PDB file of C-alpha atoms and ligand atoms in Angstrom:
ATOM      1  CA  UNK P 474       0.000   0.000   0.000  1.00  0.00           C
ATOM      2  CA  UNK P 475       1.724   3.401  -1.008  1.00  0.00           C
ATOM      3  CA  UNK P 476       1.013   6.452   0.877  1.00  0.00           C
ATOM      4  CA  UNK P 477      -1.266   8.306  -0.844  1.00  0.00           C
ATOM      5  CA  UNK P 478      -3.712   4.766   0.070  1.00  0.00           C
ATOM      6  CA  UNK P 479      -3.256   4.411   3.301  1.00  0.00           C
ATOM      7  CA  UNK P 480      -3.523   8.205   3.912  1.00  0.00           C
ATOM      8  CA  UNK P 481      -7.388   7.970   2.120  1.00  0.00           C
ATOM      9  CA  UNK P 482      -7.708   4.400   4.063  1.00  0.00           C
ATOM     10  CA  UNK P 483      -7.029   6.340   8.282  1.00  0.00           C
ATOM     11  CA  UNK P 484     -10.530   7.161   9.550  1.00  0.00           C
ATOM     12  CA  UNK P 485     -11.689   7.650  13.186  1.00  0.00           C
ATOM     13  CA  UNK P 486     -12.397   4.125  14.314  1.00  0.00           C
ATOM     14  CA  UNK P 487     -15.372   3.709  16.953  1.00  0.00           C
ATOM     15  CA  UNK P 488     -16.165   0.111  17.184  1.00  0.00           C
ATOM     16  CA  UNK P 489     -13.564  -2.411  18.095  1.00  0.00           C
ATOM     17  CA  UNK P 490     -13.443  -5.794  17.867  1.00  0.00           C
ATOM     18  CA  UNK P 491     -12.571  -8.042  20.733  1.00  0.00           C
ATOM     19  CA  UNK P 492      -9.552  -9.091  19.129  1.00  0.00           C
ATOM     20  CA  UNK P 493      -6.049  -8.500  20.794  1.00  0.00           C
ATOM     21  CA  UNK P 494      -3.081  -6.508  18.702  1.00  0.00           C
ATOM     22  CA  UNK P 495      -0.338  -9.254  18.744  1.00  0.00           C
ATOM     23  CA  UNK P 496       3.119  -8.168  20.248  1.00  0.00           C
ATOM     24  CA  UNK P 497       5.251  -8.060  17.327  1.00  0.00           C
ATOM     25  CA  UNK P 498       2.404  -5.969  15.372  1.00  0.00           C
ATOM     26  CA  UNK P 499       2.422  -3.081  18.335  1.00  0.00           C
ATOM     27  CA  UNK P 500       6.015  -2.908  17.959  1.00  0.00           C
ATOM     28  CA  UNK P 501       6.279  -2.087  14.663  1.00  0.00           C
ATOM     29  CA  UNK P 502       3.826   0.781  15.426  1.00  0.00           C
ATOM     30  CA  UNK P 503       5.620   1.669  18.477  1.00  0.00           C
ATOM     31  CA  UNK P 504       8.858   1.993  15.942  1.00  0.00           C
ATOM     32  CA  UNK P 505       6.499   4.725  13.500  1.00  0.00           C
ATOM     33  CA  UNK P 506       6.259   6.366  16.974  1.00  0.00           C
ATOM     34  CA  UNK P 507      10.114   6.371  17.653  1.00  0.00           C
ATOM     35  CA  UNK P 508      11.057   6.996  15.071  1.00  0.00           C
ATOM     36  CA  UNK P 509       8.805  10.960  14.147  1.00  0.00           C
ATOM     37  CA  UNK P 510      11.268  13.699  14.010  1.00  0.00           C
ATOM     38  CA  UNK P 511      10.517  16.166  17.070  1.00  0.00           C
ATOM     39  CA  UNK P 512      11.956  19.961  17.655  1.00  0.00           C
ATOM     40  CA  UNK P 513      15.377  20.115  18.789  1.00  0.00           C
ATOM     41  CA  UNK P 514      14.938  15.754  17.994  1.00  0.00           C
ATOM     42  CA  UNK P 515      14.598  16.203  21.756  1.00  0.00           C
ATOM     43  CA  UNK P 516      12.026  13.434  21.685  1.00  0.00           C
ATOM     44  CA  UNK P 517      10.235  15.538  24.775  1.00  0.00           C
ATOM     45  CA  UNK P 518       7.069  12.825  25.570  1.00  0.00           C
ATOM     46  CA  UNK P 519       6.518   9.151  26.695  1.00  0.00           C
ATOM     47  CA  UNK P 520       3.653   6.730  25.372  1.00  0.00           C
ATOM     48  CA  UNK P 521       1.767   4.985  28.181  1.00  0.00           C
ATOM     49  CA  UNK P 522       0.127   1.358  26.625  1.00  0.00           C
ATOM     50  CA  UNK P 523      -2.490   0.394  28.257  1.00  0.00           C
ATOM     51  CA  UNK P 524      -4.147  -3.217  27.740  1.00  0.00           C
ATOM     52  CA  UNK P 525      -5.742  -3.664  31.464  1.00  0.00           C
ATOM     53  CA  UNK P 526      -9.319  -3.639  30.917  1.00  0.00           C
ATOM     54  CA  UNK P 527     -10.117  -2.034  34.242  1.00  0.00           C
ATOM     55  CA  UNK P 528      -8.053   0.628  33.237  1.00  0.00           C
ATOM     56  CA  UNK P 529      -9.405   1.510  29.664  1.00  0.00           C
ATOM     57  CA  UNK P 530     -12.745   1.442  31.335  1.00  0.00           C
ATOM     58  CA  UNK P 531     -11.923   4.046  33.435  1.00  0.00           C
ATOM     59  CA  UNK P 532      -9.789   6.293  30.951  1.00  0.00           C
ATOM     60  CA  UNK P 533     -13.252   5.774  28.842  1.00  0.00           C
ATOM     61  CA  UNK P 534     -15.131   7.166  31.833  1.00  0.00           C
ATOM     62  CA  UNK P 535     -13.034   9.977  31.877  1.00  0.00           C
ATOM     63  CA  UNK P 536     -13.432  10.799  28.681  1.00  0.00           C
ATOM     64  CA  UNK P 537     -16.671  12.220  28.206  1.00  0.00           C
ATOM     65  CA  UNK P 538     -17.848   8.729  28.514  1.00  0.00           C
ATOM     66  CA  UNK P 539     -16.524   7.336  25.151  1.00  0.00           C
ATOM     67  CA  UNK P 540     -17.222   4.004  25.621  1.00  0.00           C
ATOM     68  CA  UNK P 541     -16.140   3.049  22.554  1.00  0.00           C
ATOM     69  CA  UNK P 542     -12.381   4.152  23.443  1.00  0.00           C
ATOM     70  CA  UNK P 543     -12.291   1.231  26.515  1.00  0.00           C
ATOM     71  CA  UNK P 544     -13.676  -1.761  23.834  1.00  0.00           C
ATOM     72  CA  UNK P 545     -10.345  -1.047  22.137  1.00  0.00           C
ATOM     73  CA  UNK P 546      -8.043  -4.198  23.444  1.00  0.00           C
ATOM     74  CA  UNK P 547      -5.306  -1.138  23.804  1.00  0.00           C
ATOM     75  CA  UNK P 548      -5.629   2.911  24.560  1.00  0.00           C
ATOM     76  CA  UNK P 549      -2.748   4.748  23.987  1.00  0.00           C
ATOM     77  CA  UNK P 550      -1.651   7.916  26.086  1.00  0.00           C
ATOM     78  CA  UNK P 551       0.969  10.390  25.044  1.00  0.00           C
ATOM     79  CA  UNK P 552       2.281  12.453  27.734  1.00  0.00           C
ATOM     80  CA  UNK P 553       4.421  15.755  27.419  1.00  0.00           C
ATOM     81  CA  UNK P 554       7.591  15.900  29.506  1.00  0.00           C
ATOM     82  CA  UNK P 555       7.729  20.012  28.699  1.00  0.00           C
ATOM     83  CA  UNK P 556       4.246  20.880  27.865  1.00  0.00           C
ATOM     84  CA  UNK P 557       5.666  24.695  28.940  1.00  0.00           C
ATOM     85  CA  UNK P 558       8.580  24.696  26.256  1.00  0.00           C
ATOM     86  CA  UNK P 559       7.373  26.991  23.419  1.00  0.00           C
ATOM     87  CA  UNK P 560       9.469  27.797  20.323  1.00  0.00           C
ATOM     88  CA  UNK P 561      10.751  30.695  19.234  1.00  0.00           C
ATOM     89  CA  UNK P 562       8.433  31.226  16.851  1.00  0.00           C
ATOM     90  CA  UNK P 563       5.966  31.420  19.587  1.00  0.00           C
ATOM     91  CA  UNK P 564       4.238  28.003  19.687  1.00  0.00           C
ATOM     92  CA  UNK P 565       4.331  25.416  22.008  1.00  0.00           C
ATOM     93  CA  UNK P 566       6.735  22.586  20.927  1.00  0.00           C
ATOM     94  CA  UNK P 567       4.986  19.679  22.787  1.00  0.00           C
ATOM     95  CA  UNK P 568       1.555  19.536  21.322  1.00  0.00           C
ATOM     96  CA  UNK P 569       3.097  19.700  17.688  1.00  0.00           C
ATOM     97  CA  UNK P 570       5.840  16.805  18.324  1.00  0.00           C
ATOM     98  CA  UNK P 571       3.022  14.777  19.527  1.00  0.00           C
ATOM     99  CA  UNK P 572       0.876  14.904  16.845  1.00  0.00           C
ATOM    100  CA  UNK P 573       3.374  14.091  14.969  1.00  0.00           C
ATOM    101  CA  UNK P 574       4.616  10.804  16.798  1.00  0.00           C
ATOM    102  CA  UNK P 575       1.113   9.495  17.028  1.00  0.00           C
ATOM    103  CA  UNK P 576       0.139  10.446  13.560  1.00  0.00           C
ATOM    104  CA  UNK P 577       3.189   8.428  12.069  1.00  0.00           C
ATOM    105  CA  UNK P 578       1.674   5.568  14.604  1.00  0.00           C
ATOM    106  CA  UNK P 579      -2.086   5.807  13.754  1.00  0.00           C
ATOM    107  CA  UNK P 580      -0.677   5.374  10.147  1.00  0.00           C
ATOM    108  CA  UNK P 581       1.531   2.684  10.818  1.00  0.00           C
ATOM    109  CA  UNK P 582      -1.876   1.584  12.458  1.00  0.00           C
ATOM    110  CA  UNK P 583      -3.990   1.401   9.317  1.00  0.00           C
ATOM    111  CA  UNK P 584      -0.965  -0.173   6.741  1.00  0.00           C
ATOM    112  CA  UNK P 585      -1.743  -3.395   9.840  1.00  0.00           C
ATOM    113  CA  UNK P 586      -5.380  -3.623   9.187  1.00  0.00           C
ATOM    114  CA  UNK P 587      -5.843  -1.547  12.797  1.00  0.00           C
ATOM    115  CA  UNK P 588      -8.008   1.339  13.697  1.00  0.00           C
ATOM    116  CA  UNK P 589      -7.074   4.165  15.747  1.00  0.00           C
ATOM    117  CA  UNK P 590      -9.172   7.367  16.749  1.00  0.00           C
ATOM    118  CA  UNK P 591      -7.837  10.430  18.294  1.00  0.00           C
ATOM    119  CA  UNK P 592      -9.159  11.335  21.787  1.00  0.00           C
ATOM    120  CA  UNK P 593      -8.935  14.840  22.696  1.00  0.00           C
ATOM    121  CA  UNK P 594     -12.080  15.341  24.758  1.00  0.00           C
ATOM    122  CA  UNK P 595     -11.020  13.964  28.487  1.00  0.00           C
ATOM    123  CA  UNK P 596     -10.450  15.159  31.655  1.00  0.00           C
ATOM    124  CA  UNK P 597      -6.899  15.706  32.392  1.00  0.00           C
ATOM    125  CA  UNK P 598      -6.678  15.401  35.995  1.00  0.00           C
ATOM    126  CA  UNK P 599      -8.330  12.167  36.326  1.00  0.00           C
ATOM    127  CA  UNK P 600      -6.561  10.763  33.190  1.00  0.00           C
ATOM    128  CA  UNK P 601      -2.835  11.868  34.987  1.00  0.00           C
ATOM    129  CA  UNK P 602      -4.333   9.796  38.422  1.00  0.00           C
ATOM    130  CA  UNK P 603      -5.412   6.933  36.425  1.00  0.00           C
ATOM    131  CA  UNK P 604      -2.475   6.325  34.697  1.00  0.00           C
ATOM    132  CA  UNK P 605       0.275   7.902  37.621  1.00  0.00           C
ATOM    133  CA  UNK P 606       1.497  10.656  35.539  1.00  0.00           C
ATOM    134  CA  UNK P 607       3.105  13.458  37.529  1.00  0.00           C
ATOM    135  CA  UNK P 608       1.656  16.441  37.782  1.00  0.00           C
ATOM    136  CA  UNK P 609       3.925  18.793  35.829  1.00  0.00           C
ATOM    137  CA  UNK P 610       3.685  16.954  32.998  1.00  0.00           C
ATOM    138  CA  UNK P 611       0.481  16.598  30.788  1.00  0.00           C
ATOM    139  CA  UNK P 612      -1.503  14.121  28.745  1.00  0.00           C
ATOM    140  CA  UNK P 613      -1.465  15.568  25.104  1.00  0.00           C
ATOM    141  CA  UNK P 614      -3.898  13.192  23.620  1.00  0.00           C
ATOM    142  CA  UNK P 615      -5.450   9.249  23.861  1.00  0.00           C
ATOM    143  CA  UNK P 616      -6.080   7.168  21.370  1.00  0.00           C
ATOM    144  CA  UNK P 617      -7.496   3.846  20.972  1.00  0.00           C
ATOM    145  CA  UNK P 618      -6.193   0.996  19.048  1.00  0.00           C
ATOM    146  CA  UNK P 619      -7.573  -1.974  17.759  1.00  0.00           C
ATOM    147  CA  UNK P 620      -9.349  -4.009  14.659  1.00  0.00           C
ATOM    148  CA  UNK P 621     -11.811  -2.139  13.469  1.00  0.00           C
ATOM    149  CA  UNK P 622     -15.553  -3.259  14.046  1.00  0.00           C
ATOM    150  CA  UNK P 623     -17.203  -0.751  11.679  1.00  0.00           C
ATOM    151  CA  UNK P 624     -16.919   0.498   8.554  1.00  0.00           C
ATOM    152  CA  UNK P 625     -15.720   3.713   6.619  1.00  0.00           C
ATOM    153  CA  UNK P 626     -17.876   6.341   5.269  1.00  0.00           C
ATOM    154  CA  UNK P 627     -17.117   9.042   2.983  1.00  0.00           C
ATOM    155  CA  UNK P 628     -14.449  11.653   4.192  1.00  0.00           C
ATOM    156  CA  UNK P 629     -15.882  15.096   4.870  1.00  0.00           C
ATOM    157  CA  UNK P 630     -13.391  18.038   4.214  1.00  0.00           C
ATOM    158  CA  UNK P 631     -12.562  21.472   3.563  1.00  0.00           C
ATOM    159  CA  UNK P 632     -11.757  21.998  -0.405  1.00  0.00           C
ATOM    160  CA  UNK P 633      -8.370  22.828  -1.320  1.00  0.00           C
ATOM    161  CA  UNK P 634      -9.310  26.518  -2.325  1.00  0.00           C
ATOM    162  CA  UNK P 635     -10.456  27.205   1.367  1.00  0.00           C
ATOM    163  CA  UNK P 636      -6.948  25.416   2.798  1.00  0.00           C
ATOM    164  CA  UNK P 637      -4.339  26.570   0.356  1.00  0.00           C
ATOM    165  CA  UNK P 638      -3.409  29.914  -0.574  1.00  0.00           C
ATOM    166  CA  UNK P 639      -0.437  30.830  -3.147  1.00  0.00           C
ATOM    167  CA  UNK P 640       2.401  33.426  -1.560  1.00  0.00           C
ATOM    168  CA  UNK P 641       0.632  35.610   0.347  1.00  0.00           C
ATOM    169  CA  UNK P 642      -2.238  34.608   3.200  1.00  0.00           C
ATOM    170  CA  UNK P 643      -5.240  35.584   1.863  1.00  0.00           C
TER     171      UNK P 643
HETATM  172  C1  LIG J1069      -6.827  16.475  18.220  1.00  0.00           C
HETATM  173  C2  LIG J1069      -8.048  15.626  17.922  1.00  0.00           C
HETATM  174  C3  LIG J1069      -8.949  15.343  18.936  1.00  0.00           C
HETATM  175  C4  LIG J1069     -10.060  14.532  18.686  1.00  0.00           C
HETATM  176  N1  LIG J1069     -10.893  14.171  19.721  1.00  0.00           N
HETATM  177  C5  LIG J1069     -11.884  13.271  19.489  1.00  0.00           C
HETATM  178  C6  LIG J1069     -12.679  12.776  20.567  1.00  0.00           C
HETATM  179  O1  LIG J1069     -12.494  13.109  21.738  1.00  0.00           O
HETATM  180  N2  LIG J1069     -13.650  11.869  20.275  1.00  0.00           N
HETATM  181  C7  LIG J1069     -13.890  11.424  19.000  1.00  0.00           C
HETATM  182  O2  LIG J1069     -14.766  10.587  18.822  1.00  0.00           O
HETATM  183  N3  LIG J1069     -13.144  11.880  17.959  1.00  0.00           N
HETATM  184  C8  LIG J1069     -12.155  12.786  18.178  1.00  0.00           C
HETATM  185  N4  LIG J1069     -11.366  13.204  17.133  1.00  0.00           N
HETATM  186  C9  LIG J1069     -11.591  12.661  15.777  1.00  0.00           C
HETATM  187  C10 LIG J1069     -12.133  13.698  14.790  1.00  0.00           C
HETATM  188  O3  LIG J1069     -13.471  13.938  15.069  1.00  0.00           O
HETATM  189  C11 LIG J1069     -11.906  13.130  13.370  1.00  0.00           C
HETATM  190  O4  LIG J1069     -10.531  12.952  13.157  1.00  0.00           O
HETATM  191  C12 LIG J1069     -12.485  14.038  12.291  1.00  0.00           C
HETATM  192  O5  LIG J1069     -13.879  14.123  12.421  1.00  0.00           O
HETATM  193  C13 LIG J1069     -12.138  13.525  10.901  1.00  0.00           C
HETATM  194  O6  LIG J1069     -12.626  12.219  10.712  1.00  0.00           O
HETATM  195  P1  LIG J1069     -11.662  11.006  10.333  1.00  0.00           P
HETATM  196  O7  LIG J1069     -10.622  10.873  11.441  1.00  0.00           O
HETATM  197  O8  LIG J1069     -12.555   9.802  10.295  1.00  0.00           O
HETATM  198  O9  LIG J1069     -11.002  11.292   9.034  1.00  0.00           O
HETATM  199  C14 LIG J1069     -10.280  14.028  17.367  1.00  0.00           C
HETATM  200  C15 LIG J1069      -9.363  14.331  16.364  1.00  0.00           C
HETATM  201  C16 LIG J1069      -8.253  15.100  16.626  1.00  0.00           C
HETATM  202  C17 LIG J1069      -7.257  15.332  15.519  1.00  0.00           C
END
């Protein structure tokens, strides 16, 4: 599958099979994740896997109730090591290198035949407790991970006019 394929293919997943994500399959994502390029390649975050079931129950409960995100046999959590560093231009590195990390693993996720879904509505406090993250570091984002147990509709987006502008912002 080239690129272009498996960047059409990634969709928000929100129905997972009960299926586990063999070892040697989560590594190779984990590797996408290791290997995104980050500011300064300072590599500023750790990824907290979670399998226990207890556990994605609860991180489900915390966020907003997603139920969907606990039937996932694993929930990712990226956590920021300096969510205060900002970079000179002004904007704050940890969010960005994130996104990045995780976006390299949710595609690394769909070239396996897995489903991931970004999880941005939670409650951070709880999330931090739950998972024993101290408190002066944050948790940028969840996601769940898993074989997908529904099925893709149409992409909605923006047209390239209203995205892209040539030389000047306009
Ligand atoms: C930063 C971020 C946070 C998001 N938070 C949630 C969320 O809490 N719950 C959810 O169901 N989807 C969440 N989404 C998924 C978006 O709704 C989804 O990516 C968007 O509608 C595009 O659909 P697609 O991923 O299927 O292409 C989030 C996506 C991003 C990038």
């Amino acid at each position: 599958m080239d690129l272009q394929e498996l960047i059409n293919m990634r969709r928000s997943v929100r129905a997972y099979k009960d299926q586990a994500v063999p070892e040697p399959v989560l590594e190779t994502l984990l590797e996408a994740f290791r290997l995104a390029p980050s500011a300064r390649n300072a590599q500023p975050y750790k990824l907290v896997v979670v399998h226990d079931a207890q556990r994605r129950q609860a991180l489900a409960r915390a966020a907003n109730n997603q139920m969907f995100i606990a039937q996932a046999p694993v929930v990712l959590a990226a956590v920021s090591l300096e969510p205060e560093r900002v970079m000179s231009c002004g904007v704050p590195a940890c969010p960005v290198d994130v996104a990045i990390a995780l976006d390299h693993l949710s595609l690394a996720a769909t070239a396996a035949g897995l489903g991931t879904c970004w999880i941005g509505a939670f409650a951070q406090d709880p999330v931090k407790q739950l998972l024993g993250v101290p408190a002066q570091y944050r948790v940028e984002i969840l996601m769940p991970l898993g074989y997908p147990a529904d099925s893709a509709s149409a992409k909605k987006r923006k047209s390239l006019q209203e995205l892209v502008c040539a030389e000047q912002f306009n």
